[in-house]
Amino acid sequence: MGIDRDRLQASVRAALACPDARWYRQMLAQDASGCPLSEDEADGVVQGAMAAAVSLAEKTRRAFPGVSAEALAAALQLEIVPMPDDAGLGNVPLIGQYQPGARQIRLHEQTLARIEDFIRAQGLEALTPASELRPCVLYHEIFHALEEATPGIYTRSAMLQRRWFGVWPRRRGLASASEIGAIHYSRIMSGIAYSPRLFECYLLLDGRAAPESLPGEFAGVGKEQNRAFD
Ligand SMILES: [Zn+2]
């Protein structure tokens, strides 16, 4: 059963208008297995992670004005290498991964190609150009490298805040803070007009979704796409 292209395109158009904070709140909510946050706490994590991303993006642009994602990786001495084709988290294919020790960004070429093909096959090129995927993934992984080199950055210190509330730290909540930061940084740095979470939605929908199972709005798709970027 194929995907209803008209419905898909309508869903994507609707998703383009979805505010960033809403996508990120959804990521936190989907992480609820490890982290039952109150509304205020969730808002705090989203705002803190977004602010950390904005701040790192500003610093990056000052230090390396006008450079491409590839050139930025090179300037930061990050090597871009292919990932083995069978790498992934459970049944979710990985798109990219940052290897701290080796200072490597590993890209899963097969998964990248799958998303790019999906965009073209479903007529989504005008809304979310396939050429915007790769830089976006690179900026995402570059964020993780910069994050690691930024002492006290919010996306890595949210656990301490949880301790102040007298609650045992929940690592999954923290992982979300870091992921929100990376996604927001990649959106700012690549200058795209939509949430990079859409690419993860495409990956989730590719080959699986029957028309009737398509969400009316993308910020409601299943939780497994949460970790396609590592
Ligand atoms: Zn990540």
CSV table of C-alpha atoms and ligand atoms in Angstrom, one decimal:
chain,number,residue,atom,x,y,z
A,1,MET,CA,0.0,0.0,0.0
A,2,GLY,CA,1.5,3.3,-1.0
A,3,ILE,CA,1.4,6.6,0.7
A,4,ASP,CA,-1.2,9.1,-0.3
A,5,ARG,CA,1.0,11.9,-1.7
A,6,ASP,CA,-1.6,14.6,-1.5
A,7,ARG,CA,-2.3,13.9,2.2
A,8,LEU,CA,1.4,13.6,2.9
A,9,GLN,CA,2.1,17.0,1.3
A,10,ALA,CA,-0.8,18.6,3.2
A,11,SER,CA,0.6,17.1,6.4
A,12,VAL,CA,4.1,18.5,5.7
A,13,ARG,CA,2.7,21.9,4.8
A,14,ALA,CA,0.9,21.9,8.2
A,15,ALA,CA,4.1,20.8,9.9
A,16,LEU,CA,6.1,23.6,8.4
A,17,ALA,CA,4.1,26.0,10.6
A,18,CYS,CA,4.6,24.0,13.8
A,19,PRO,CA,6.6,26.1,16.3
A,20,ASP,CA,10.0,24.7,17.2
A,21,ALA,CA,9.1,24.6,20.9
A,22,ARG,CA,6.2,22.4,20.1
A,23,TRP,CA,8.4,19.8,18.4
A,24,TYR,CA,10.7,19.8,21.3
A,25,ARG,CA,8.0,19.5,23.9
A,26,GLN,CA,6.8,16.5,22.0
A,27,MET,CA,10.3,15.0,22.2
A,28,LEU,CA,10.3,15.4,26.0
A,29,ALA,CA,6.8,14.0,26.3
A,30,GLN,CA,7.9,10.9,24.2
A,31,ASP,CA,10.8,10.4,26.6
A,32,ALA,CA,8.3,10.1,29.4
A,33,SER,CA,9.4,6.5,30.2
A,34,GLY,CA,12.4,8.0,32.0
A,35,CYS,CA,11.4,11.5,32.9
A,36,PRO,CA,8.0,12.7,34.1
A,37,LEU,CA,8.5,16.4,34.0
A,38,SER,CA,6.0,19.0,35.1
A,39,GLU,CA,4.8,21.5,32.5
A,40,ASP,CA,7.1,24.2,34.0
A,41,GLU,CA,10.1,21.8,34.1
A,42,ALA,CA,9.5,20.8,30.5
A,43,ASP,CA,9.2,24.4,29.4
A,44,GLY,CA,12.4,25.1,31.2
A,45,VAL,CA,14.3,22.3,29.5
A,46,VAL,CA,13.0,23.3,26.1
A,47,GLN,CA,13.9,27.0,26.6
A,48,GLY,CA,17.3,26.2,28.2
A,49,ALA,CA,18.2,23.8,25.4
A,50,MET,CA,17.1,26.2,22.7
A,51,ALA,CA,19.0,29.1,24.3
A,52,ALA,CA,22.2,26.9,24.5
A,53,ALA,CA,21.8,26.2,20.8
A,54,VAL,CA,21.3,29.9,19.9
A,55,SER,CA,24.3,30.8,21.9
A,56,LEU,CA,26.6,28.2,20.3
A,57,ALA,CA,25.3,29.1,16.8
A,58,GLU,CA,26.2,32.8,17.4
A,59,LYS,CA,29.6,31.9,18.6
A,60,THR,CA,30.1,29.6,15.6
A,61,ARG,CA,29.1,32.3,13.2
A,62,ARG,CA,31.4,34.8,14.8
A,63,ALA,CA,34.4,32.4,14.7
A,64,PHE,CA,33.7,30.9,11.3
A,65,PRO,CA,31.6,33.3,9.3
A,66,GLY,CA,30.0,31.9,6.1
A,67,VAL,CA,31.5,28.5,6.2
A,68,SER,CA,29.7,25.3,5.0
A,69,ALA,CA,28.9,22.4,7.3
A,70,GLU,CA,31.8,20.4,5.8
A,71,ALA,CA,34.2,23.3,6.2
A,72,LEU,CA,33.1,23.9,9.7
A,73,ALA,CA,33.7,20.2,10.6
A,74,ALA,CA,37.2,20.5,9.0
A,75,ALA,CA,38.0,23.7,10.9
A,76,LEU,CA,37.0,21.9,14.1
A,77,GLN,CA,39.2,19.0,13.2
A,78,LEU,CA,36.2,16.6,13.0
A,79,GLU,CA,36.6,13.8,10.5
A,80,ILE,CA,33.5,12.8,8.5
A,81,VAL,CA,33.5,9.0,7.9
A,82,PRO,CA,30.9,6.5,6.7
A,83,MET,CA,29.0,4.4,9.2
A,84,PRO,CA,28.7,0.7,8.7
A,85,ASP,CA,25.4,0.0,6.9
A,86,ASP,CA,24.0,-2.2,9.7
A,87,ALA,CA,24.5,0.3,12.4
A,88,GLY,CA,21.3,1.4,14.2
A,89,LEU,CA,19.4,1.6,17.4
A,90,GLY,CA,17.1,-1.4,17.4
A,91,ASN,CA,14.9,-1.1,14.3
A,92,VAL,CA,15.5,2.6,13.9
A,93,PRO,CA,18.2,3.3,11.4
A,94,LEU,CA,20.8,5.8,12.4
A,95,ILE,CA,21.4,8.9,10.3
A,96,GLY,CA,24.5,10.3,12.0
A,97,GLN,CA,26.6,9.8,15.1
A,98,TYR,CA,29.3,11.7,16.8
A,99,GLN,CA,32.2,9.7,18.2
A,100,PRO,CA,33.9,11.8,20.9
A,101,GLY,CA,37.1,9.9,21.3
A,102,ALA,CA,37.9,9.7,17.6
A,103,ARG,CA,36.5,13.2,16.9
A,104,GLN,CA,34.6,11.6,14.1
A,105,ILE,CA,31.2,12.3,12.6
A,106,ARG,CA,29.8,9.1,11.2
A,107,LEU,CA,27.2,9.4,8.5
A,108,HIS,CA,25.0,6.5,7.4
A,109,GLU,CA,25.0,7.1,3.7
A,110,GLN,CA,22.3,4.5,3.0
A,111,THR,CA,19.8,6.1,5.4
A,112,LEU,CA,20.6,9.6,4.1
A,113,ALA,CA,19.9,8.3,0.6
A,114,ARG,CA,16.7,6.7,1.8
A,115,ILE,CA,15.4,10.0,3.1
A,116,GLU,CA,16.5,11.9,0.0
A,117,ASP,CA,14.7,9.4,-2.2
A,118,PHE,CA,11.6,9.6,-0.1
A,119,ILE,CA,11.5,13.4,-0.5
A,120,ARG,CA,11.8,13.2,-4.3
A,121,ALA,CA,9.4,10.2,-4.6
A,122,GLN,CA,6.7,11.9,-2.5
A,123,GLY,CA,7.0,15.3,-4.3
A,124,LEU,CA,8.3,17.0,-1.2
A,125,GLU,CA,11.3,18.7,-2.8
A,126,ALA,CA,9.7,22.1,-3.0
A,127,LEU,CA,8.8,22.0,0.7
A,128,THR,CA,11.9,20.3,2.2
A,129,PRO,CA,14.7,20.1,-0.4
A,130,ALA,CA,16.7,16.8,-0.2
A,131,SER,CA,19.9,18.8,-0.5
A,132,GLU,CA,19.2,20.4,2.9
A,133,LEU,CA,19.4,17.0,4.7
A,134,ARG,CA,23.1,16.4,4.8
A,135,PRO,CA,24.2,19.8,6.1
A,136,CYS,CA,21.5,19.5,8.7
A,137,VAL,CA,22.8,16.2,9.9
A,138,LEU,CA,26.4,17.5,10.0
A,139,TYR,CA,25.5,20.5,12.0
A,140,HIS,CA,23.6,18.3,14.4
A,141,GLU,CA,26.7,16.2,15.1
A,142,ILE,CA,28.9,19.3,15.2
A,143,PHE,CA,26.7,20.6,18.0
A,144,HIS,CA,27.5,17.4,20.0
A,145,ALA,CA,31.2,18.1,19.5
A,146,LEU,CA,30.9,21.7,20.5
A,147,GLU,CA,28.6,20.8,23.5
A,148,GLU,CA,31.3,18.5,24.7
A,149,ALA,CA,33.9,21.3,24.6
A,150,THR,CA,31.6,23.8,26.4
A,151,PRO,CA,31.9,23.4,30.2
A,152,GLY,CA,28.6,24.0,32.0
A,153,ILE,CA,26.5,24.1,28.9
A,154,TYR,CA,22.8,23.7,29.8
A,155,THR,CA,22.2,20.7,27.5
A,156,ARG,CA,24.8,18.7,29.5
A,157,SER,CA,24.0,20.1,33.0
A,158,ALA,CA,20.2,19.6,33.2
A,159,MET,CA,20.8,16.6,35.5
A,160,LEU,CA,22.1,18.9,38.2
A,161,GLN,CA,19.0,21.0,38.0
A,162,ARG,CA,16.9,17.9,38.6
A,163,ARG,CA,18.9,17.2,41.7
A,164,TRP,CA,18.1,20.6,43.1
A,165,PHE,CA,14.4,19.5,43.0
A,166,GLY,CA,15.4,16.5,45.2
A,167,VAL,CA,14.6,14.1,42.4
A,168,TRP,CA,16.9,11.3,41.3
A,169,PRO,CA,18.5,12.3,38.0
A,170,ARG,CA,16.9,10.9,34.9
A,171,ARG,CA,19.3,10.4,32.1
A,172,ARG,CA,16.7,10.1,29.4
A,173,GLY,CA,15.5,13.6,30.2
A,174,LEU,CA,19.0,14.8,29.8
A,175,ALA,CA,19.5,13.0,26.5
A,176,SER,CA,16.4,14.9,25.3
A,177,ALA,CA,17.9,18.3,26.3
A,178,SER,CA,21.1,17.5,24.3
A,179,GLU,CA,19.0,16.3,21.3
A,180,ILE,CA,16.8,19.4,21.4
A,181,GLY,CA,20.0,21.5,21.4
A,182,ALA,CA,21.5,19.6,18.5
A,183,ILE,CA,18.3,19.8,16.4
A,184,HIS,CA,17.8,23.5,17.1
A,185,TYR,CA,21.5,24.3,16.4
A,186,SER,CA,21.2,22.4,13.1
A,187,ARG,CA,18.1,24.3,12.1
A,188,ILE,CA,19.7,27.7,12.8
A,189,MET,CA,23.0,26.9,11.2
A,190,SER,CA,21.6,25.4,8.1
A,191,GLY,CA,19.1,28.2,7.8
A,192,ILE,CA,16.2,25.9,6.9
A,193,ALA,CA,12.6,27.1,7.2
A,194,TYR,CA,11.3,24.0,9.0
A,195,SER,CA,12.1,21.7,11.8
A,196,PRO,CA,14.8,19.0,11.1
A,197,ARG,CA,12.5,16.7,12.9
A,198,LEU,CA,10.6,16.4,9.6
A,199,PHE,CA,13.5,14.4,8.2
A,200,GLU,CA,13.1,11.9,11.0
A,201,CYS,CA,9.4,11.7,10.3
A,202,TYR,CA,10.2,10.9,6.7
A,203,LEU,CA,12.4,8.1,7.8
A,204,LEU,CA,9.7,6.8,10.1
A,205,LEU,CA,7.1,6.9,7.3
A,206,ASP,CA,9.2,5.5,4.6
A,207,GLY,CA,8.0,2.1,3.6
A,208,ARG,CA,5.7,1.7,6.6
A,209,ALA,CA,2.8,4.1,6.6
A,210,ALA,CA,-0.5,3.3,5.0
A,211,PRO,CA,-2.4,6.4,4.1
A,212,GLU,CA,-4.9,6.0,6.9
A,213,SER,CA,-2.1,5.8,9.5
A,214,LEU,CA,-0.6,9.1,8.5
A,215,PRO,CA,-0.9,11.7,11.2
A,216,GLY,CA,-3.0,14.8,10.5
A,217,GLU,CA,0.0,16.7,11.8
A,218,PHE,CA,3.5,15.4,12.1
A,219,ALA,CA,4.2,16.5,15.6
A,220,GLY,CA,2.3,13.5,16.7
A,221,VAL,CA,4.1,10.6,15.0
A,222,GLY,CA,5.3,7.6,17.1
A,223,LYS,CA,8.2,8.0,19.5
A,224,GLU,CA,10.7,5.8,17.8
A,225,GLN,CA,11.9,8.6,15.6
A,226,ASN,CA,13.3,10.3,18.6
A,227,ARG,CA,16.7,8.8,18.3
A,228,ALA,CA,17.4,8.6,14.6
A,229,PHE,CA,20.1,11.3,15.1
A,230,ASP,CA,22.6,10.3,17.8
B,1,ZN,ZN,22.1,14.0,18.6
